[in-house]
mmCIF file of C-alpha atoms in Angstrom:
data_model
loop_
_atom_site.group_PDB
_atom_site.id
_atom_site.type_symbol
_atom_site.label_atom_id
_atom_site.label_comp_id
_atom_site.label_asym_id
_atom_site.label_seq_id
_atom_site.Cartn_x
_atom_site.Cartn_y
_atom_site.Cartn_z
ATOM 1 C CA UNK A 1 -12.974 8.502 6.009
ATOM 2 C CA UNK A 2 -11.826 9.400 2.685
ATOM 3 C CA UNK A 3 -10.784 12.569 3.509
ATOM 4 C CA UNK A 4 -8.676 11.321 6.499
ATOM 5 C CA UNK A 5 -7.335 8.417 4.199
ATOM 6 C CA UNK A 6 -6.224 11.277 1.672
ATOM 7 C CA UNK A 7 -4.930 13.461 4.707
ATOM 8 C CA UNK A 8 -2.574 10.476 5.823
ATOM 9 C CA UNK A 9 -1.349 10.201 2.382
ATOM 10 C CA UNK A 10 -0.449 13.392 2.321
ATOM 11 C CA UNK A 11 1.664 13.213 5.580
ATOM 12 C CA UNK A 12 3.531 10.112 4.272
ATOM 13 C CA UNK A 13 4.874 11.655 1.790
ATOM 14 C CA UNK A 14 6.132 15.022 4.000
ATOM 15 C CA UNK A 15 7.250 12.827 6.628
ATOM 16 C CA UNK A 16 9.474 10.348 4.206
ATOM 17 C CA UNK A 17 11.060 14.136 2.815
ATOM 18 C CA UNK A 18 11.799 14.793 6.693
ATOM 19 C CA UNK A 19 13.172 11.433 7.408
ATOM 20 C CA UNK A 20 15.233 11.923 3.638
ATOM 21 C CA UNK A 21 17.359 14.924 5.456
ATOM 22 C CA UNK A 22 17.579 12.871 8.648
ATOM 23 C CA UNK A 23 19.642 10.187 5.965
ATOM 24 C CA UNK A 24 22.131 12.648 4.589
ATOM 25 C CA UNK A 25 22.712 14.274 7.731
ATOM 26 C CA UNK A 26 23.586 10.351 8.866
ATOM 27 C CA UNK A 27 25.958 9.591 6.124
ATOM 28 C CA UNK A 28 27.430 13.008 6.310
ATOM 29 C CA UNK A 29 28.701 12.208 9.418
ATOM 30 C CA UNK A 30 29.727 8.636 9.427
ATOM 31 C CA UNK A 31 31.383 9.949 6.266
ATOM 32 C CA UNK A 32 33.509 12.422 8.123
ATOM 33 C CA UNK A 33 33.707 10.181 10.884
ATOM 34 C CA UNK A 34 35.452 7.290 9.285
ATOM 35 C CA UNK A 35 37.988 10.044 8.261
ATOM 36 C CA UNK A 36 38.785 11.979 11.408
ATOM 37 C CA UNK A 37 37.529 9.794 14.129
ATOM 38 C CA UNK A 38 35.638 12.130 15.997
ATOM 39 C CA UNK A 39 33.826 10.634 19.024
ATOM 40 C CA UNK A 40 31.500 13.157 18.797
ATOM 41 C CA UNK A 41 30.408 12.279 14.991
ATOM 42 C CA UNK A 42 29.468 8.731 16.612
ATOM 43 C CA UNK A 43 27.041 10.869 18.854
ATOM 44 C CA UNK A 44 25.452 12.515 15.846
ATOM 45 C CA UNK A 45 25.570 9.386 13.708
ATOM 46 C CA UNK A 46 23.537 7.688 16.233
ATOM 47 C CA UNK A 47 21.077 10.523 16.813
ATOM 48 C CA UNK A 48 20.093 10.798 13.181
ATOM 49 C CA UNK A 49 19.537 6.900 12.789
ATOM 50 C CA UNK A 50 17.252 7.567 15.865
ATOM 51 C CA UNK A 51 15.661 9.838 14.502
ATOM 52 C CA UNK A 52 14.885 8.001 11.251
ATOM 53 C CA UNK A 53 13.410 4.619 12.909
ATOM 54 C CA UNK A 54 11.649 7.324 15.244
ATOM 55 C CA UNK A 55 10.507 8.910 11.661
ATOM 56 C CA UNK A 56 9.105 5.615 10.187
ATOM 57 C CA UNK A 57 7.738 4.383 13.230
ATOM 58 C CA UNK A 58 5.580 7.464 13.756
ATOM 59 C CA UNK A 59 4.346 7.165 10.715
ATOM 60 C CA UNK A 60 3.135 3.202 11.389
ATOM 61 C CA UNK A 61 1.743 3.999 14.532
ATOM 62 C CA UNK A 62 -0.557 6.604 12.199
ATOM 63 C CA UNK A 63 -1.336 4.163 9.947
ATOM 64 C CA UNK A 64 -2.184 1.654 12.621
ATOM 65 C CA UNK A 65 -4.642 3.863 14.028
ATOM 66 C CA UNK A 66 -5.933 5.370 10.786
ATOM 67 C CA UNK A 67 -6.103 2.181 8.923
ATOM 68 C CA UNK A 68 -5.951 -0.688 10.985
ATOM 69 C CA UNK A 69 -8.064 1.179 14.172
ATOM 70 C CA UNK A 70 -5.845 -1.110 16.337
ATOM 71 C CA UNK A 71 -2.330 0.445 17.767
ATOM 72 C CA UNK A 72 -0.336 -2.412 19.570
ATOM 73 C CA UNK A 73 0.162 -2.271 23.172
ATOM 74 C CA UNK A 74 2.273 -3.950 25.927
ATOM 75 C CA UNK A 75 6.363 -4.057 26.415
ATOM 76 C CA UNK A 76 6.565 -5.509 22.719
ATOM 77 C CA UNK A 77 4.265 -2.816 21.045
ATOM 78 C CA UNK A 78 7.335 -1.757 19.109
ATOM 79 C CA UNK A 79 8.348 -5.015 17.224
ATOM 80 C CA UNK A 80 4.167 -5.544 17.381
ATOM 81 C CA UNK A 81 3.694 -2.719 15.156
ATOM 82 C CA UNK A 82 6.339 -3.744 12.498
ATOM 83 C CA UNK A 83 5.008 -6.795 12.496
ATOM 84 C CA UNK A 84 1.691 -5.523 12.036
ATOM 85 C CA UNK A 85 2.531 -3.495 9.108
ATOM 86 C CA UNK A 86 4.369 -5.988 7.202
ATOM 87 C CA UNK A 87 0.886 -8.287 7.080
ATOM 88 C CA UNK A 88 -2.420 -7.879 5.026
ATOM 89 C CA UNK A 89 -5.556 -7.286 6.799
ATOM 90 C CA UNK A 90 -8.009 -8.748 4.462
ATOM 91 C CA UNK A 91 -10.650 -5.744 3.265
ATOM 92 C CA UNK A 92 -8.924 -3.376 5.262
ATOM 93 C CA UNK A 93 -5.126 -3.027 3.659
ATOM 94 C CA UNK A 94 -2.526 -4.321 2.034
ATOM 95 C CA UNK A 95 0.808 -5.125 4.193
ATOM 96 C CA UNK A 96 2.287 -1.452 4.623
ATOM 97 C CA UNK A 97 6.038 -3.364 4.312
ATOM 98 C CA UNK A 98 7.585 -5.946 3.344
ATOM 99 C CA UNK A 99 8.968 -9.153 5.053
ATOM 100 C CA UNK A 100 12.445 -7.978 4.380
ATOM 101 C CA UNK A 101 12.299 -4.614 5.170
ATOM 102 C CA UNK A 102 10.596 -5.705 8.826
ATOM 103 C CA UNK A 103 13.749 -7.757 9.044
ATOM 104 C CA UNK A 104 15.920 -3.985 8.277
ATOM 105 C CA UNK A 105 13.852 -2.139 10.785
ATOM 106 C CA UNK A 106 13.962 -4.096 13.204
ATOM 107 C CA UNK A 107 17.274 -3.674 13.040
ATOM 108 C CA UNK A 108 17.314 0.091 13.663
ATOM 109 C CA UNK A 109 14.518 -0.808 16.394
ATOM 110 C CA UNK A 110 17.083 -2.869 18.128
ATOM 111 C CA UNK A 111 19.776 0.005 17.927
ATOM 112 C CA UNK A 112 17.311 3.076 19.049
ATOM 113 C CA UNK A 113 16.579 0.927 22.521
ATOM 114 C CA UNK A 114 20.220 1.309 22.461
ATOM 115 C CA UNK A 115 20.737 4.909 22.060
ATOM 116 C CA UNK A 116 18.309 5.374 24.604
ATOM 117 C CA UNK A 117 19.466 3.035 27.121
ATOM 118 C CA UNK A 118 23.197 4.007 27.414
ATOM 119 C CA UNK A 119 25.673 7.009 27.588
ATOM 120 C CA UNK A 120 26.489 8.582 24.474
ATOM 121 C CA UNK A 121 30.127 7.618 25.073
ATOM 122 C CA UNK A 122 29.458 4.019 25.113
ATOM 123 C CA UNK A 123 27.941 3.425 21.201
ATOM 124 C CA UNK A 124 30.836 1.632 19.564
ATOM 125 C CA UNK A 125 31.500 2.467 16.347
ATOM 126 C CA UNK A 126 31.798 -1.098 15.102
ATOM 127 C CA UNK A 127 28.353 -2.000 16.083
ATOM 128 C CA UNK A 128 27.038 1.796 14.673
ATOM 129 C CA UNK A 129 28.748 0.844 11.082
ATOM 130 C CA UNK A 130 26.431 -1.763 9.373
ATOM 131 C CA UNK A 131 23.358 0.897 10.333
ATOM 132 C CA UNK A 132 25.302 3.798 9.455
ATOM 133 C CA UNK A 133 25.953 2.538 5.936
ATOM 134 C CA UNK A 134 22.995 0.941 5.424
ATOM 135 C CA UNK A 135 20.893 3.403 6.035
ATOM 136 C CA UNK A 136 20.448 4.567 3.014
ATOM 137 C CA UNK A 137 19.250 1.231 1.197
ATOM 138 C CA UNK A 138 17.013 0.873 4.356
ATOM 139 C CA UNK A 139 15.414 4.148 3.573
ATOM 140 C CA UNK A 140 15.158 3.691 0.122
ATOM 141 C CA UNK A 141 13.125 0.319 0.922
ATOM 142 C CA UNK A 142 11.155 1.768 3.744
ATOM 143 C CA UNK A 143 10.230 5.202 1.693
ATOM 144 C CA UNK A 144 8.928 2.970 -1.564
ATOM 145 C CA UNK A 145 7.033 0.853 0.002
ATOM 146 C CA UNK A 146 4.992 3.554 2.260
ATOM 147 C CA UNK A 147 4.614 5.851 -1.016
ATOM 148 C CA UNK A 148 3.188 2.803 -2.587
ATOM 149 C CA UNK A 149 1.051 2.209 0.621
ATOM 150 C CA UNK A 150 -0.030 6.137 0.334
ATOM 151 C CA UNK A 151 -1.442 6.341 -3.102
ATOM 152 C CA UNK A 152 -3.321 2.624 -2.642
ATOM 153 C CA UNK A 153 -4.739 5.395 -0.233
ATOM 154 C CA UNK A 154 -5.274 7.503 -2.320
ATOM 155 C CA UNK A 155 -6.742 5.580 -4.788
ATOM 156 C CA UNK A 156 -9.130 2.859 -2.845
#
């Protein structure tokens, strides 16, 4: 088990380097995007802050059934898992996340059942904004609390 415990440390830490390029490709475009107003930066805008709640949640879901042995299931299983990380299971781990980044997440939960639900066309940029610039802060939240969570890993 140690070995495996040590193993899933180690992919925390690629994954959160992954999910760091994932970030500046995100604000690179919404950066060029509020300048030109290219529709098609929207597109890409949305795809990367897909692709970073995809990111994180992958790497729940591994600690879930690493860790916890237990991976949520059901039409919820998505908001089950963050809130399944964000509490302590006594002798097993500590919470994974915090109560206020599960509120942040969930957020970018919320908006990837959008991007997969509806035509490109339709994401409004108004609604894409508050993600797009947070996104950032959210990682930086996210990606210090799982390197935390990866060397009590290491260490226990």
């Amino acid at each position: 088990m140690a070995t495996e415990l040590s193993k899933l440390s180690h992919r925390i830490d690629m994954e959160l380097h992954n999910i760091e390029k994932v970030i500046v490709r995100a604000e690179a475009g919404w950066n060029k995007y509020k300048i030109s107003k290219e529709d098609f930066l929207v597109d890409s805008v949305a795809l990367s802050l897909h692709g970073f709640y995809n990111g994180i949640e992958g790497l729940l879901e591994k600690i879930a059934t690493t860790v916890d042995g237990h991976l949520p299931s059901g039409s919820s299983w998505h908001r089950d898992l963050l809130n399944q990380m964000a509490y302590e299971l006594p002798n097993v781990r500590p919470a994974v996340i915090s109560d206020s980044t599960l509120v942040v997440l969930d957020e970018y939960l919320r908006f990837r059942h959008v991007v997969r639900q509806v035509y490109s066309y339709r994401i409004q940029p108004d609604k894409l904004a508050p993600l797009a610039e947070g996104v950032c802060n959210a990682y930086r939240s996210v990606s210090q609390e799982l390197t935390a969570f990866a060397r009590w890993l290491v260490l226990r």
